[in-house]
mmCIF file of C-alpha atoms in Angstrom:
data_model
loop_
_atom_site.group_PDB
_atom_site.id
_atom_site.type_symbol
_atom_site.label_atom_id
_atom_site.label_comp_id
_atom_site.label_asym_id
_atom_site.label_seq_id
_atom_site.Cartn_x
_atom_site.Cartn_y
_atom_site.Cartn_z
ATOM 1 C CA MET A 967 5.295 -45.308 13.126
ATOM 2 C CA SER A 968 7.730 -42.418 12.383
ATOM 3 C CA ARG A 969 6.202 -39.222 11.212
ATOM 4 C CA ILE A 970 7.898 -38.614 7.833
ATOM 5 C CA ILE A 971 7.499 -35.400 5.820
ATOM 6 C CA THR A 972 8.663 -35.589 2.218
ATOM 7 C CA ILE A 973 9.335 -32.464 0.248
ATOM 8 C CA SER A 974 9.212 -32.381 -3.472
ATOM 9 C CA ARG A 975 9.979 -28.956 -5.061
ATOM 10 C CA GLU A 976 10.512 -26.945 -8.105
ATOM 11 C CA PHE A 977 14.143 -25.718 -8.419
ATOM 12 C CA GLY A 978 14.395 -22.292 -6.870
ATOM 13 C CA SER A 979 11.079 -22.474 -5.017
ATOM 14 C CA GLY A 980 12.798 -22.454 -1.684
ATOM 15 C CA GLY A 981 11.699 -26.103 -0.956
ATOM 16 C CA ARG A 982 14.993 -26.963 0.719
ATOM 17 C CA GLU A 983 14.827 -23.916 3.117
ATOM 18 C CA LEU A 984 11.287 -24.800 3.867
ATOM 19 C CA GLY A 985 12.244 -28.418 4.758
ATOM 20 C CA LYS A 986 15.085 -27.277 6.910
ATOM 21 C CA ARG A 987 13.040 -24.651 8.801
ATOM 22 C CA LEU A 988 10.209 -27.168 9.236
ATOM 23 C CA ALA A 989 12.511 -29.833 10.680
ATOM 24 C CA ASP A 990 13.997 -27.341 13.009
ATOM 25 C CA ALA A 991 10.480 -26.101 14.191
ATOM 26 C CA LEU A 992 9.486 -29.656 14.780
ATOM 27 C CA GLY A 993 12.643 -31.049 16.193
ATOM 28 C CA PHE A 994 12.638 -33.636 13.392
ATOM 29 C CA ALA A 995 15.809 -34.956 11.675
ATOM 30 C CA TYR A 996 16.555 -33.347 8.234
ATOM 31 C CA TYR A 997 17.892 -35.358 5.292
ATOM 32 C CA ASP A 998 18.885 -33.850 2.014
ATOM 33 C CA ARG A 999 22.506 -33.803 0.870
ATOM 34 C CA GLU A 1000 23.302 -36.074 3.767
ATOM 35 C CA ILE A 1001 21.828 -38.863 1.760
ATOM 36 C CA ILE A 1002 24.512 -38.431 -0.939
ATOM 37 C CA THR A 1003 27.252 -38.611 1.602
ATOM 38 C CA PHE A 1004 25.944 -41.829 3.283
ATOM 39 C CA ILE A 1005 25.543 -43.581 0.006
ATOM 40 C CA SER A 1006 29.006 -42.481 -1.141
ATOM 41 C CA GLU A 1007 30.567 -43.800 2.119
ATOM 42 C CA LYS A 1008 28.637 -47.099 1.835
ATOM 43 C CA SER A 1009 29.271 -47.792 -1.851
ATOM 44 C CA GLY A 1010 32.695 -46.335 -2.119
ATOM 45 C CA LEU A 1011 31.518 -44.296 -5.083
ATOM 46 C CA ALA A 1012 32.608 -40.664 -5.312
ATOM 47 C CA GLU A 1013 30.089 -38.191 -3.860
ATOM 48 C CA SER A 1014 30.026 -36.207 -7.110
ATOM 49 C CA TYR A 1015 29.130 -39.484 -8.949
ATOM 50 C CA VAL A 1016 26.410 -40.410 -6.518
ATOM 51 C CA GLU A 1017 24.912 -36.935 -6.584
ATOM 52 C CA SER A 1018 24.925 -36.916 -10.356
ATOM 53 C CA VAL A 1019 23.137 -40.263 -10.602
ATOM 54 C CA SER A 1020 20.825 -39.393 -7.769
ATOM 55 C CA GLU A 1021 19.659 -36.241 -9.429
ATOM 56 C CA ARG A 1022 19.865 -37.190 -13.024
ATOM 57 C CA GLY A 1023 18.627 -40.726 -13.134
ATOM 58 C CA ILE A 1024 20.105 -43.585 -15.077
ATOM 59 C CA ILE A 1025 21.802 -42.200 -18.131
ATOM 60 C CA ALA A 1026 21.281 -44.268 -21.221
ATOM 61 C CA SER A 1027 24.557 -43.604 -22.878
ATOM 62 C CA ILE A 1028 26.885 -45.384 -20.313
ATOM 63 C CA PRO A 1029 28.051 -48.547 -21.874
ATOM 64 C CA LEU A 1030 26.373 -51.574 -20.452
ATOM 65 C CA THR A 1031 29.753 -53.373 -20.362
ATOM 66 C CA TYR A 1032 30.887 -50.980 -17.732
ATOM 67 C CA GLY A 1033 29.868 -53.106 -14.757
ATOM 68 C CA ARG A 1034 31.003 -53.728 -11.256
ATOM 69 C CA THR A 1035 30.476 -56.235 -8.509
ATOM 70 C CA PHE A 1036 28.824 -55.226 -5.322
ATOM 71 C CA ALA A 1037 27.917 -56.755 -2.038
ATOM 72 C CA TYR A 1038 24.541 -57.821 -3.536
ATOM 73 C CA ASP A 1039 23.766 -61.378 -4.829
ATOM 74 C CA ILE A 1040 23.334 -60.109 -8.377
ATOM 75 C CA ALA A 1041 26.571 -59.343 -10.069
ATOM 76 C CA PRO A 1042 27.979 -57.668 -12.051
ATOM 77 C CA MET A 1043 25.834 -54.593 -11.112
ATOM 78 C CA HIS A 1044 25.859 -51.240 -12.767
ATOM 79 C CA PRO A 1045 26.979 -48.497 -10.350
ATOM 80 C CA GLN A 1046 24.116 -46.356 -11.242
ATOM 81 C CA ILE A 1047 21.676 -49.006 -10.282
ATOM 82 C CA THR A 1048 23.655 -49.411 -7.012
ATOM 83 C CA VAL A 1049 23.118 -45.751 -6.201
ATOM 84 C CA PHE A 1050 19.293 -46.226 -6.486
ATOM 85 C CA ILE A 1051 19.358 -49.423 -4.560
ATOM 86 C CA GLU A 1052 21.402 -47.940 -1.780
ATOM 87 C CA GLN A 1053 19.184 -44.814 -1.764
ATOM 88 C CA GLU A 1054 16.001 -46.842 -1.323
ATOM 89 C CA LYS A 1055 17.586 -48.950 1.457
ATOM 90 C CA LEU A 1056 18.920 -45.755 3.132
ATOM 91 C CA LEU A 1057 15.610 -43.961 2.891
ATOM 92 C CA HIS A 1058 13.968 -46.904 4.730
ATOM 93 C CA GLU A 1059 16.698 -46.897 7.346
ATOM 94 C CA LEU A 1060 16.362 -43.185 8.016
ATOM 95 C CA ALA A 1061 12.573 -43.486 8.151
ATOM 96 C CA GLU A 1062 12.825 -46.211 10.760
ATOM 97 C CA LYS A 1063 15.198 -44.170 12.857
ATOM 98 C CA GLY A 1064 12.468 -41.656 13.771
ATOM 99 C CA ASP A 1065 10.512 -38.494 12.735
ATOM 100 C CA CYS A 1066 12.196 -36.745 9.772
ATOM 101 C CA VAL A 1067 11.904 -34.338 6.889
ATOM 102 C CA ILE A 1068 13.357 -35.754 3.593
ATOM 103 C CA VAL A 1069 13.885 -33.407 0.658
ATOM 104 C CA GLY A 1070 13.860 -34.835 -2.847
ATOM 105 C CA ARG A 1071 14.909 -38.415 -3.685
ATOM 106 C CA CYS A 1072 11.320 -39.399 -4.670
ATOM 107 C CA ALA A 1073 10.918 -40.243 -0.960
ATOM 108 C CA ASP A 1074 7.187 -39.798 -1.179
ATOM 109 C CA VAL A 1075 7.032 -42.778 -3.565
ATOM 110 C CA VAL A 1076 9.700 -44.862 -2.025
ATOM 111 C CA LEU A 1077 8.329 -44.579 1.435
ATOM 112 C CA ALA A 1078 4.685 -44.638 0.414
ATOM 113 C CA ASP A 1079 3.952 -47.636 2.722
ATOM 114 C CA LEU A 1080 5.011 -45.599 5.761
ATOM 115 C CA LYS A 1081 2.248 -42.978 5.012
ATOM 116 C CA PRO A 1082 4.357 -39.825 4.910
ATOM 117 C CA LEU A 1083 3.002 -36.365 4.667
ATOM 118 C CA ASN A 1084 3.900 -35.353 1.075
ATOM 119 C CA LEU A 1085 4.410 -31.577 0.354
ATOM 120 C CA PHE A 1086 5.027 -29.908 -3.058
ATOM 121 C CA VAL A 1087 6.717 -26.567 -3.028
ATOM 122 C CA TYR A 1088 6.532 -24.359 -6.110
ATOM 123 C CA ALA A 1089 6.685 -20.743 -7.295
ATOM 124 C CA ASP A 1090 6.333 -18.735 -10.355
ATOM 125 C CA MET A 1091 9.401 -18.266 -12.569
ATOM 126 C CA ASP A 1092 10.240 -14.679 -11.532
ATOM 127 C CA SER A 1093 10.332 -15.605 -7.887
ATOM 128 C CA ARG A 1094 12.477 -18.691 -8.640
ATOM 129 C CA VAL A 1095 14.991 -16.683 -10.594
ATOM 130 C CA GLU A 1096 15.103 -14.082 -7.896
ATOM 131 C CA ARG A 1097 15.644 -16.665 -5.149
ATOM 132 C CA CYS A 1098 18.322 -18.443 -7.118
ATOM 133 C CA MET A 1099 20.231 -15.174 -7.796
ATOM 134 C CA LYS A 1100 20.141 -14.388 -4.061
ATOM 135 C CA ARG A 1101 21.283 -17.743 -2.749
ATOM 136 C CA GLU A 1102 24.149 -18.617 -5.178
ATOM 137 C CA PRO A 1103 26.666 -15.897 -4.858
ATOM 138 C CA GLU A 1104 28.791 -17.371 -7.542
ATOM 139 C CA GLU A 1105 25.957 -17.137 -9.984
ATOM 140 C CA HIS A 1106 25.453 -13.362 -9.315
ATOM 141 C CA GLY A 1107 27.055 -12.625 -12.627
ATOM 142 C CA MET A 1108 24.500 -14.878 -14.375
ATOM 143 C CA ASP A 1109 21.814 -13.061 -16.410
ATOM 144 C CA ALA A 1110 18.161 -13.917 -15.647
ATOM 145 C CA ARG A 1111 17.732 -15.736 -18.973
ATOM 146 C CA THR A 1112 20.401 -18.143 -18.298
ATOM 147 C CA MET A 1113 19.177 -18.711 -14.901
ATOM 148 C CA ARG A 1114 15.751 -19.411 -16.274
ATOM 149 C CA SER A 1115 17.135 -21.974 -18.651
ATOM 150 C CA ASN A 1116 19.030 -23.589 -15.765
ATOM 151 C CA ILE A 1117 15.926 -23.782 -13.687
ATOM 152 C CA ARG A 1118 13.983 -25.493 -16.507
ATOM 153 C CA ARG A 1119 16.751 -27.929 -17.036
ATOM 154 C CA VAL A 1120 16.829 -29.026 -13.348
ATOM 155 C CA ASP A 1121 13.009 -29.283 -13.304
ATOM 156 C CA ARG A 1122 13.099 -31.484 -16.455
ATOM 157 C CA ARG A 1123 15.708 -33.695 -14.754
ATOM 158 C CA ARG A 1124 13.568 -34.062 -11.661
ATOM 159 C CA ALA A 1125 10.396 -34.870 -13.656
ATOM 160 C CA SER A 1126 12.315 -37.504 -15.671
ATOM 161 C CA LEU A 1127 13.856 -39.014 -12.500
ATOM 162 C CA ARG A 1128 10.378 -39.292 -10.997
ATOM 163 C CA GLY A 1129 9.346 -41.339 -14.102
ATOM 164 C CA LEU A 1130 11.686 -44.156 -12.800
ATOM 165 C CA TYR A 1131 9.498 -44.497 -9.685
ATOM 166 C CA THR A 1132 5.927 -43.741 -10.626
ATOM 167 C CA HIS A 1133 3.662 -42.954 -13.498
ATOM 168 C CA VAL A 1134 2.149 -40.008 -11.589
ATOM 169 C CA LYS A 1135 3.802 -36.923 -13.057
ATOM 170 C CA TRP A 1136 6.201 -34.812 -11.026
ATOM 171 C CA GLY A 1137 4.283 -31.839 -9.713
ATOM 172 C CA ASP A 1138 0.837 -33.479 -10.395
ATOM 173 C CA LYS A 1139 -0.992 -32.220 -7.240
ATOM 174 C CA SER A 1140 -2.812 -35.564 -6.911
ATOM 175 C CA ALA A 1141 0.464 -37.052 -5.557
ATOM 176 C CA TYR A 1142 0.772 -34.513 -2.675
ATOM 177 C CA HIS A 1143 -1.316 -33.675 0.418
ATOM 178 C CA LEU A 1144 -0.482 -30.015 0.182
ATOM 179 C CA CYS A 1145 0.932 -27.803 -2.539
ATOM 180 C CA ILE A 1146 2.609 -24.614 -1.349
ATOM 181 C CA ASN A 1147 3.147 -21.653 -3.654
ATOM 182 C CA THR A 1148 6.116 -19.610 -2.316
ATOM 183 C CA SER A 1149 5.924 -16.773 -4.978
ATOM 184 C CA GLY A 1150 6.763 -13.489 -3.199
ATOM 185 C CA ARG A 1151 6.563 -15.147 0.174
ATOM 186 C CA SER A 1152 9.231 -15.420 2.899
ATOM 187 C CA ILE A 1153 9.647 -19.162 3.553
ATOM 188 C CA LYS A 1154 9.875 -18.467 7.348
ATOM 189 C CA SER A 1155 6.341 -17.089 7.476
ATOM 190 C CA LEU A 1156 4.962 -20.271 5.976
ATOM 191 C CA ILE A 1157 6.291 -22.592 8.752
ATOM 192 C CA PRO A 1158 3.689 -22.016 11.499
ATOM 193 C CA ALA A 1159 0.752 -23.046 9.156
ATOM 194 C CA ILE A 1160 2.692 -26.181 7.998
ATOM 195 C CA VAL A 1161 3.480 -27.095 11.578
ATOM 196 C CA GLU A 1162 -0.266 -26.815 12.387
ATOM 197 C CA TYR A 1163 -1.017 -28.830 9.185
ATOM 198 C CA GLN A 1164 1.179 -31.711 9.963
ATOM 199 C CA ARG A 1165 -0.123 -31.905 13.514
ATOM 200 C CA ALA A 1166 -3.617 -32.509 12.234
ATOM 201 C CA PHE A 1167 -2.337 -34.875 9.474
ATOM 202 C CA PHE A 1168 -0.418 -37.199 11.866
ATOM 203 C CA ASN A 1169 -3.277 -37.110 14.413
ATOM 204 C CA GLU A 1170 -5.772 -38.271 11.775
ATOM 205 C CA ARG A 1171 -3.313 -40.886 10.424
ATOM 206 C CA SER A 1172 -2.921 -42.545 13.868
ATOM 207 C CA MET B 488 -8.107 -3.444 1.904
ATOM 208 C CA SER B 489 -10.520 -6.268 2.654
ATOM 209 C CA ARG B 490 -9.035 -9.790 3.335
ATOM 210 C CA ILE B 491 -10.765 -11.939 0.571
ATOM 211 C CA ILE B 492 -10.306 -15.678 0.519
ATOM 212 C CA THR B 493 -11.398 -17.430 -2.732
ATOM 213 C CA ILE B 494 -12.085 -21.062 -2.937
ATOM 214 C CA SER B 495 -11.912 -23.046 -6.151
ATOM 215 C CA ARG B 496 -12.690 -26.692 -5.783
ATOM 216 C CA GLU B 497 -13.153 -29.987 -7.491
ATOM 217 C CA PHE B 498 -16.796 -31.194 -7.124
ATOM 218 C CA GLY B 499 -17.160 -33.487 -4.088
ATOM 219 C CA SER B 500 -13.803 -32.389 -2.503
ATOM 220 C CA GLY B 501 -15.487 -30.594 0.441
ATOM 221 C CA GLY B 502 -14.446 -27.215 -0.727
ATOM 222 C CA ARG B 503 -17.728 -25.565 0.159
ATOM 223 C CA GLU B 504 -17.641 -27.002 3.693
ATOM 224 C CA LEU B 505 -14.061 -25.879 4.058
ATOM 225 C CA GLY B 506 -15.133 -22.356 2.955
ATOM 226 C CA LYS B 507 -18.042 -22.166 5.403
ATOM 227 C CA ARG B 508 -15.965 -23.530 8.301
ATOM 228 C CA LEU B 509 -13.073 -21.205 7.549
ATOM 229 C CA ALA B 510 -15.369 -18.198 7.335
ATOM 230 C CA ASP B 511 -16.969 -19.169 10.724
ATOM 231 C CA ALA B 512 -13.532 -19.607 12.280
ATOM 232 C CA LEU B 513 -12.321 -16.277 11.029
ATOM 233 C CA GLY B 514 -15.590 -14.367 11.583
ATOM 234 C CA PHE B 515 -15.537 -13.530 7.806
ATOM 235 C CA ALA B 516 -18.707 -13.220 5.637
ATOM 236 C CA TYR B 517 -19.348 -16.294 3.488
ATOM 237 C CA TYR B 518 -20.557 -16.125 -0.014
ATOM 238 C CA ASP B 519 -21.685 -18.907 -2.232
ATOM 239 C CA ARG B 520 -25.257 -19.621 -3.196
ATOM 240 C CA GLU B 521 -26.084 -16.123 -1.802
ATOM 241 C CA ILE B 522 -24.584 -14.706 -4.975
ATOM 242 C CA ILE B 523 -27.197 -16.443 -7.092
ATOM 243 C CA THR B 524 -30.015 -15.092 -4.976
ATOM 244 C CA PHE B 525 -28.719 -11.613 -5.118
ATOM 245 C CA ILE B 526 -28.285 -11.550 -8.859
ATOM 246 C CA SER B 527 -31.686 -13.161 -9.277
ATOM 247 C CA GLU B 528 -33.225 -10.423 -7.207
ATOM 248 C CA LYS B 529 -31.360 -7.612 -8.977
ATOM 249 C CA SER B 530 -31.957 -8.841 -12.530
ATOM 250 C CA GLY B 531 -35.448 -10.277 -12.157
ATOM 251 C CA LEU B 532 -34.173 -13.529 -13.639
ATOM 252 C CA ALA B 533 -35.274 -16.754 -11.959
ATOM 253 C CA GLU B 534 -32.749 -18.207 -9.490
ATOM 254 C CA SER B 535 -32.673 -21.463 -11.392
ATOM 255 C CA TYR B 536 -31.801 -19.621 -14.575
ATOM 256 C CA VAL B 537 -29.033 -17.546 -12.911
ATOM 257 C CA GLU B 538 -27.578 -20.663 -11.219
ATOM 258 C CA SER B 539 -27.538 -22.478 -14.548
ATOM 259 C CA VAL B 540 -25.723 -19.757 -16.311
ATOM 260 C CA SER B 541 -23.399 -18.986 -13.485
ATOM 261 C CA GLU B 542 -22.284 -22.503 -13.259
ATOM 262 C CA ARG B 543 -22.445 -23.557 -16.952
ATOM 263 C CA GLY B 544 -21.149 -20.497 -18.677
ATOM 264 C CA ILE B 545 -22.525 -18.819 -21.804
ATOM 265 C CA ILE B 546 -23.934 -21.567 -24.038
ATOM 266 C CA ALA B 547 -22.352 -21.494 -27.492
ATOM 267 C CA SER B 548 -25.598 -21.304 -29.379
ATOM 268 C CA ILE B 549 -26.082 -17.556 -28.480
ATOM 269 C CA PRO B 550 -26.072 -15.470 -31.707
ATOM 270 C CA LEU B 551 -22.745 -13.818 -32.155
ATOM 271 C CA THR B 552 -24.387 -10.452 -32.642
ATOM 272 C CA TYR B 553 -24.968 -10.340 -28.946
ATOM 273 C CA GLY B 554 -21.274 -10.828 -28.106
ATOM 274 C CA ARG B 555 -19.865 -7.331 -28.205
ATOM 275 C CA THR B 556 -22.405 -5.136 -26.451
ATOM 276 C CA PHE B 557 -21.159 -5.267 -22.906
ATOM 277 C CA ALA B 558 -22.007 -1.827 -21.482
ATOM 278 C CA TYR B 559 -25.243 -1.429 -19.567
ATOM 279 C CA ASP B 560 -26.667 1.401 -21.585
ATOM 280 C CA ILE B 561 -26.550 -0.625 -24.733
ATOM 281 C CA ALA B 562 -29.597 -2.862 -25.176
ATOM 282 C CA PRO B 563 -31.079 -5.399 -25.794
ATOM 283 C CA MET B 564 -28.722 -7.529 -23.689
ATOM 284 C CA HIS B 565 -28.789 -11.251 -23.562
ATOM 285 C CA PRO B 566 -29.776 -12.426 -20.133
ATOM 286 C CA GLN B 567 -26.851 -14.859 -19.973
ATOM 287 C CA ILE B 568 -24.442 -11.904 -20.398
ATOM 288 C CA THR B 569 -26.460 -10.008 -17.706
ATOM 289 C CA VAL B 570 -25.763 -12.773 -15.263
ATOM 290 C CA PHE B 571 -22.072 -12.481 -15.750
ATOM 291 C CA ILE B 572 -21.971 -8.703 -15.531
ATOM 292 C CA GLU B 573 -24.167 -8.716 -12.425
ATOM 293 C CA GLN B 574 -21.902 -11.374 -10.904
ATOM 294 C CA GLU B 575 -18.754 -9.313 -11.497
ATOM 295 C CA LYS B 576 -20.298 -6.166 -10.101
ATOM 296 C CA LEU B 577 -21.698 -8.079 -7.084
ATOM 297 C CA LEU B 578 -18.299 -9.764 -6.365
ATOM 298 C CA HIS B 579 -16.686 -6.320 -6.222
ATOM 299 C CA GLU B 580 -19.451 -4.966 -4.014
ATOM 300 C CA LEU B 581 -19.135 -7.848 -1.604
ATOM 301 C CA ALA B 582 -15.321 -7.547 -1.529
ATOM 302 C CA GLU B 583 -15.656 -3.907 -0.728
ATOM 303 C CA LYS B 584 -18.079 -4.609 2.201
ATOM 304 C CA GLY B 585 -15.288 -6.305 4.195
ATOM 305 C CA ASP B 586 -13.356 -9.592 4.878
ATOM 306 C CA CYS B 587 -14.995 -12.594 3.193
ATOM 307 C CA VAL B 588 -14.702 -16.040 1.798
ATOM 308 C CA ILE B 589 -16.090 -16.492 -1.657
ATOM 309 C CA VAL B 590 -16.692 -20.044 -2.980
ATOM 310 C CA GLY B 591 -16.510 -20.445 -6.778
ATOM 311 C CA ARG B 592 -17.622 -17.815 -9.393
ATOM 312 C CA CYS B 593 -13.907 -17.436 -10.600
ATOM 313 C CA ALA B 594 -13.642 -14.937 -7.837
ATOM 314 C CA ASP B 595 -9.818 -15.353 -7.779
ATOM 315 C CA VAL B 596 -9.661 -13.980 -11.327
ATOM 316 C CA VAL B 597 -12.449 -11.367 -11.076
ATOM 317 C CA LEU B 598 -11.014 -10.010 -7.848
ATOM 318 C CA ALA B 599 -7.303 -10.341 -8.731
ATOM 319 C CA ASP B 600 -6.636 -6.593 -8.252
ATOM 320 C CA LEU B 601 -7.779 -6.928 -4.577
ATOM 321 C CA LYS B 602 -5.013 -9.453 -3.969
ATOM 322 C CA PRO B 603 -7.158 -12.225 -2.509
ATOM 323 C CA LEU B 604 -5.787 -15.430 -0.992
ATOM 324 C CA ASN B 605 -6.624 -18.159 -3.494
ATOM 325 C CA LEU B 606 -7.128 -21.697 -2.367
ATOM 326 C CA PHE B 607 -7.782 -24.815 -4.463
ATOM 327 C CA VAL B 608 -9.417 -27.780 -2.718
ATOM 328 C CA TYR B 609 -9.168 -31.271 -4.508
ATOM 329 C CA ALA B 610 -9.383 -34.906 -3.696
ATOM 330 C CA ASP B 611 -9.008 -38.300 -5.239
ATOM 331 C CA MET B 612 -12.136 -39.691 -7.029
ATOM 332 C CA ASP B 613 -12.934 -42.347 -4.385
ATOM 333 C CA SER B 614 -13.058 -39.763 -1.604
ATOM 334 C CA ARG B 615 -15.230 -37.364 -3.769
ATOM 335 C CA VAL B 616 -17.668 -40.151 -4.551
ATOM 336 C CA GLU B 617 -17.914 -41.033 -0.897
ATOM 337 C CA ARG B 618 -18.346 -37.408 0.155
ATOM 338 C CA CYS B 619 -21.087 -36.830 -2.462
ATOM 339 C CA MET B 620 -22.926 -40.018 -1.409
ATOM 340 C CA LYS B 621 -22.965 -38.860 2.167
ATOM 341 C CA ARG B 622 -24.007 -35.330 1.614
ATOM 342 C CA GLU B 623 -26.791 -35.828 -0.872
ATOM 343 C CA PRO B 624 -29.612 -37.959 0.794
ATOM 344 C CA GLU B 625 -31.638 -37.947 -2.394
ATOM 345 C CA GLU B 626 -28.667 -39.536 -4.288
ATOM 346 C CA HIS B 627 -28.207 -42.363 -1.909
ATOM 347 C CA GLY B 628 -29.758 -44.721 -4.427
ATOM 348 C CA MET B 629 -27.192 -43.618 -7.055
ATOM 349 C CA ASP B 630 -24.433 -46.041 -7.834
ATOM 350 C CA ALA B 631 -20.799 -45.036 -7.637
ATOM 351 C CA ARG B 632 -20.355 -45.182 -11.383
ATOM 352 C CA THR B 633 -23.090 -42.701 -12.132
ATOM 353 C CA MET B 634 -21.854 -40.440 -9.233
ATOM 354 C CA ARG B 635 -18.388 -40.590 -10.823
ATOM 355 C CA SER B 636 -19.706 -39.516 -14.161
ATOM 356 C CA ASN B 637 -21.680 -36.638 -12.503
ATOM 357 C CA ILE B 638 -18.499 -35.467 -10.826
ATOM 358 C CA ARG B 639 -16.641 -35.455 -14.022
ATOM 359 C CA ARG B 640 -19.388 -33.506 -15.815
ATOM 360 C CA VAL B 641 -19.427 -30.821 -13.063
ATOM 361 C CA ASP B 642 -15.631 -30.599 -13.218
ATOM 362 C CA ARG B 643 -15.668 -30.175 -17.015
ATOM 363 C CA ARG B 644 -18.242 -27.442 -16.661
ATOM 364 C CA ARG B 645 -16.168 -25.584 -14.073
ATOM 365 C CA ALA B 646 -13.008 -25.839 -16.206
ATOM 366 C CA SER B 647 -14.839 -24.533 -19.262
ATOM 367 C CA LEU B 648 -16.461 -21.695 -17.265
ATOM 368 C CA ARG B 649 -13.044 -20.670 -16.080
ATOM 369 C CA GLY B 650 -11.900 -20.410 -19.713
ATOM 370 C CA LEU B 651 -14.186 -17.344 -20.076
ATOM 371 C CA TYR B 652 -12.089 -15.521 -17.556
ATOM 372 C CA THR B 653 -8.479 -16.680 -17.954
ATOM 373 C CA HIS B 654 -6.135 -18.697 -20.058
ATOM 374 C CA VAL B 655 -4.695 -20.348 -16.897
ATOM 375 C CA LYS B 656 -6.446 -23.699 -16.647
ATOM 376 C CA TRP B 657 -8.884 -24.547 -13.884
ATOM 377 C CA GLY B 658 -6.922 -26.538 -11.226
ATOM 378 C CA ASP B 659 -3.515 -25.545 -12.438
ATOM 379 C CA LYS B 660 -1.666 -24.917 -9.243
ATOM 380 C CA SER B 661 0.117 -21.832 -10.477
ATOM 381 C CA ALA B 662 -3.077 -19.862 -10.160
ATOM 382 C CA TYR B 663 -3.461 -20.657 -6.450
ATOM 383 C CA HIS B 664 -1.479 -19.940 -3.200
ATOM 384 C CA LEU B 665 -2.251 -23.185 -1.549
ATOM 385 C CA CYS B 666 -3.746 -26.456 -2.987
ATOM 386 C CA ILE B 667 -5.251 -28.673 -0.334
ATOM 387 C CA ASN B 668 -5.889 -32.360 -0.860
ATOM 388 C CA THR B 669 -8.834 -33.479 1.264
ATOM 389 C CA SER B 670 -8.681 -37.157 0.368
ATOM 390 C CA GLY B 671 -9.469 -39.155 3.436
ATOM 391 C CA ARG B 672 -9.357 -36.102 5.658
ATOM 392 C CA SER B 673 -11.948 -34.438 7.878
ATOM 393 C CA ILE B 674 -12.470 -30.865 6.642
ATOM 394 C CA LYS B 675 -12.710 -29.711 10.212
ATOM 395 C CA SER B 676 -9.211 -30.857 10.979
ATOM 396 C CA LEU B 677 -7.764 -28.718 8.138
ATOM 397 C CA ILE B 678 -9.207 -25.447 9.447
ATOM 398 C CA PRO B 679 -6.592 -24.382 12.114
ATOM 399 C CA ALA B 680 -3.682 -24.754 9.601
ATOM 400 C CA ILE B 681 -5.516 -22.655 6.976
ATOM 401 C CA VAL B 682 -6.348 -19.977 9.712
ATOM 402 C CA GLU B 683 -2.642 -19.850 10.436
ATOM 403 C CA TYR B 684 -1.783 -19.666 6.803
ATOM 404 C CA GLN B 685 -4.100 -16.761 5.998
ATOM 405 C CA ARG B 686 -2.835 -14.898 9.041
ATOM 406 C CA ALA B 687 0.749 -14.970 7.643
ATOM 407 C CA PHE B 688 -0.538 -14.382 4.061
ATOM 408 C CA PHE B 689 -2.383 -11.137 4.858
ATOM 409 C CA ASN B 690 0.418 -10.005 7.236
ATOM 410 C CA GLU B 691 2.844 -10.278 4.344
ATOM 411 C CA ARG B 692 0.470 -8.620 1.953
ATOM 412 C CA SER B 693 -0.007 -5.494 4.015
#
């Protein structure tokens, strides 16, 4: 069985960097935005549309008459639902390919049967604002208050998206094996401990 | 500055075992029940009384007239308050002595100025019931339902005790650097990762 590490994260907590560094340290495949590109290629839907649905969830206001037929037996199917079906299929395909780190996409719930290691990465608001300011050059002009409000909006979106998959709340620590606070920490410095943690985790699982 | 590791834990999660094993692995002092004994010796109050106050908090029925006289030279002092004052003093004394692991006693809040590493240890209810059944031979006859209700009672007590020290809720992950789920895990297997984690933590702090 593949060793799968899923990473759920608060916006601005450095979860994506942590995932990438962890994958590099372990020699695992890393999947994040790649998932959007794959789904876009497979479904013929624009990347920006796939990304929007994948990160916002199914939006109630889109007219139900706006349907399309796809390669599935059930037609017509709403393109938003297509994104989710493709995403679930793709996550399973990627998981079967071999050891990997998957960021976001509710992969911890979708792939639960494959017994992944589920990490949650979080930080206090000041650290998140600081991290966002540093990594988004185009947002350097943004004041901290606006950034804070952006962060809260993305978090709400992630929490509501998770509600499509499970009744366990986003960020509720019971859903994760390890919750890692990155406030004031360099992500790089956290990697050796997580490498050690996953070694023991997958040893005990097998 | 001493390296202090505080451990808050859900009842039955193995937090105490984790603390002891971690202290042994690091060669740090370990403080848990020892704190009760010290306070009992110093205050002349019975160990069972000190333990009860230390773990249950100040009971609401104490006359409010006692509430405000916190300095040592003002007497008479209610023995329950004495326990808390002695406990805070003792925690600081122990912290000054050198590197240590402290289980419970809201040490993460009391010693916040000393920048401790704060761990929270938790597990799902089934794992906690199983762990409690194994470790308490005299409770082997207890059915799982009664054990569950015991576990919930202790957790409520810990949560309410924490309310004396801070508005951040007990178990809220924002208060901790790392939250460790022990469900279905051997505590021993978790130690090397935490040893690695604390090394990086104290390196970055200094």
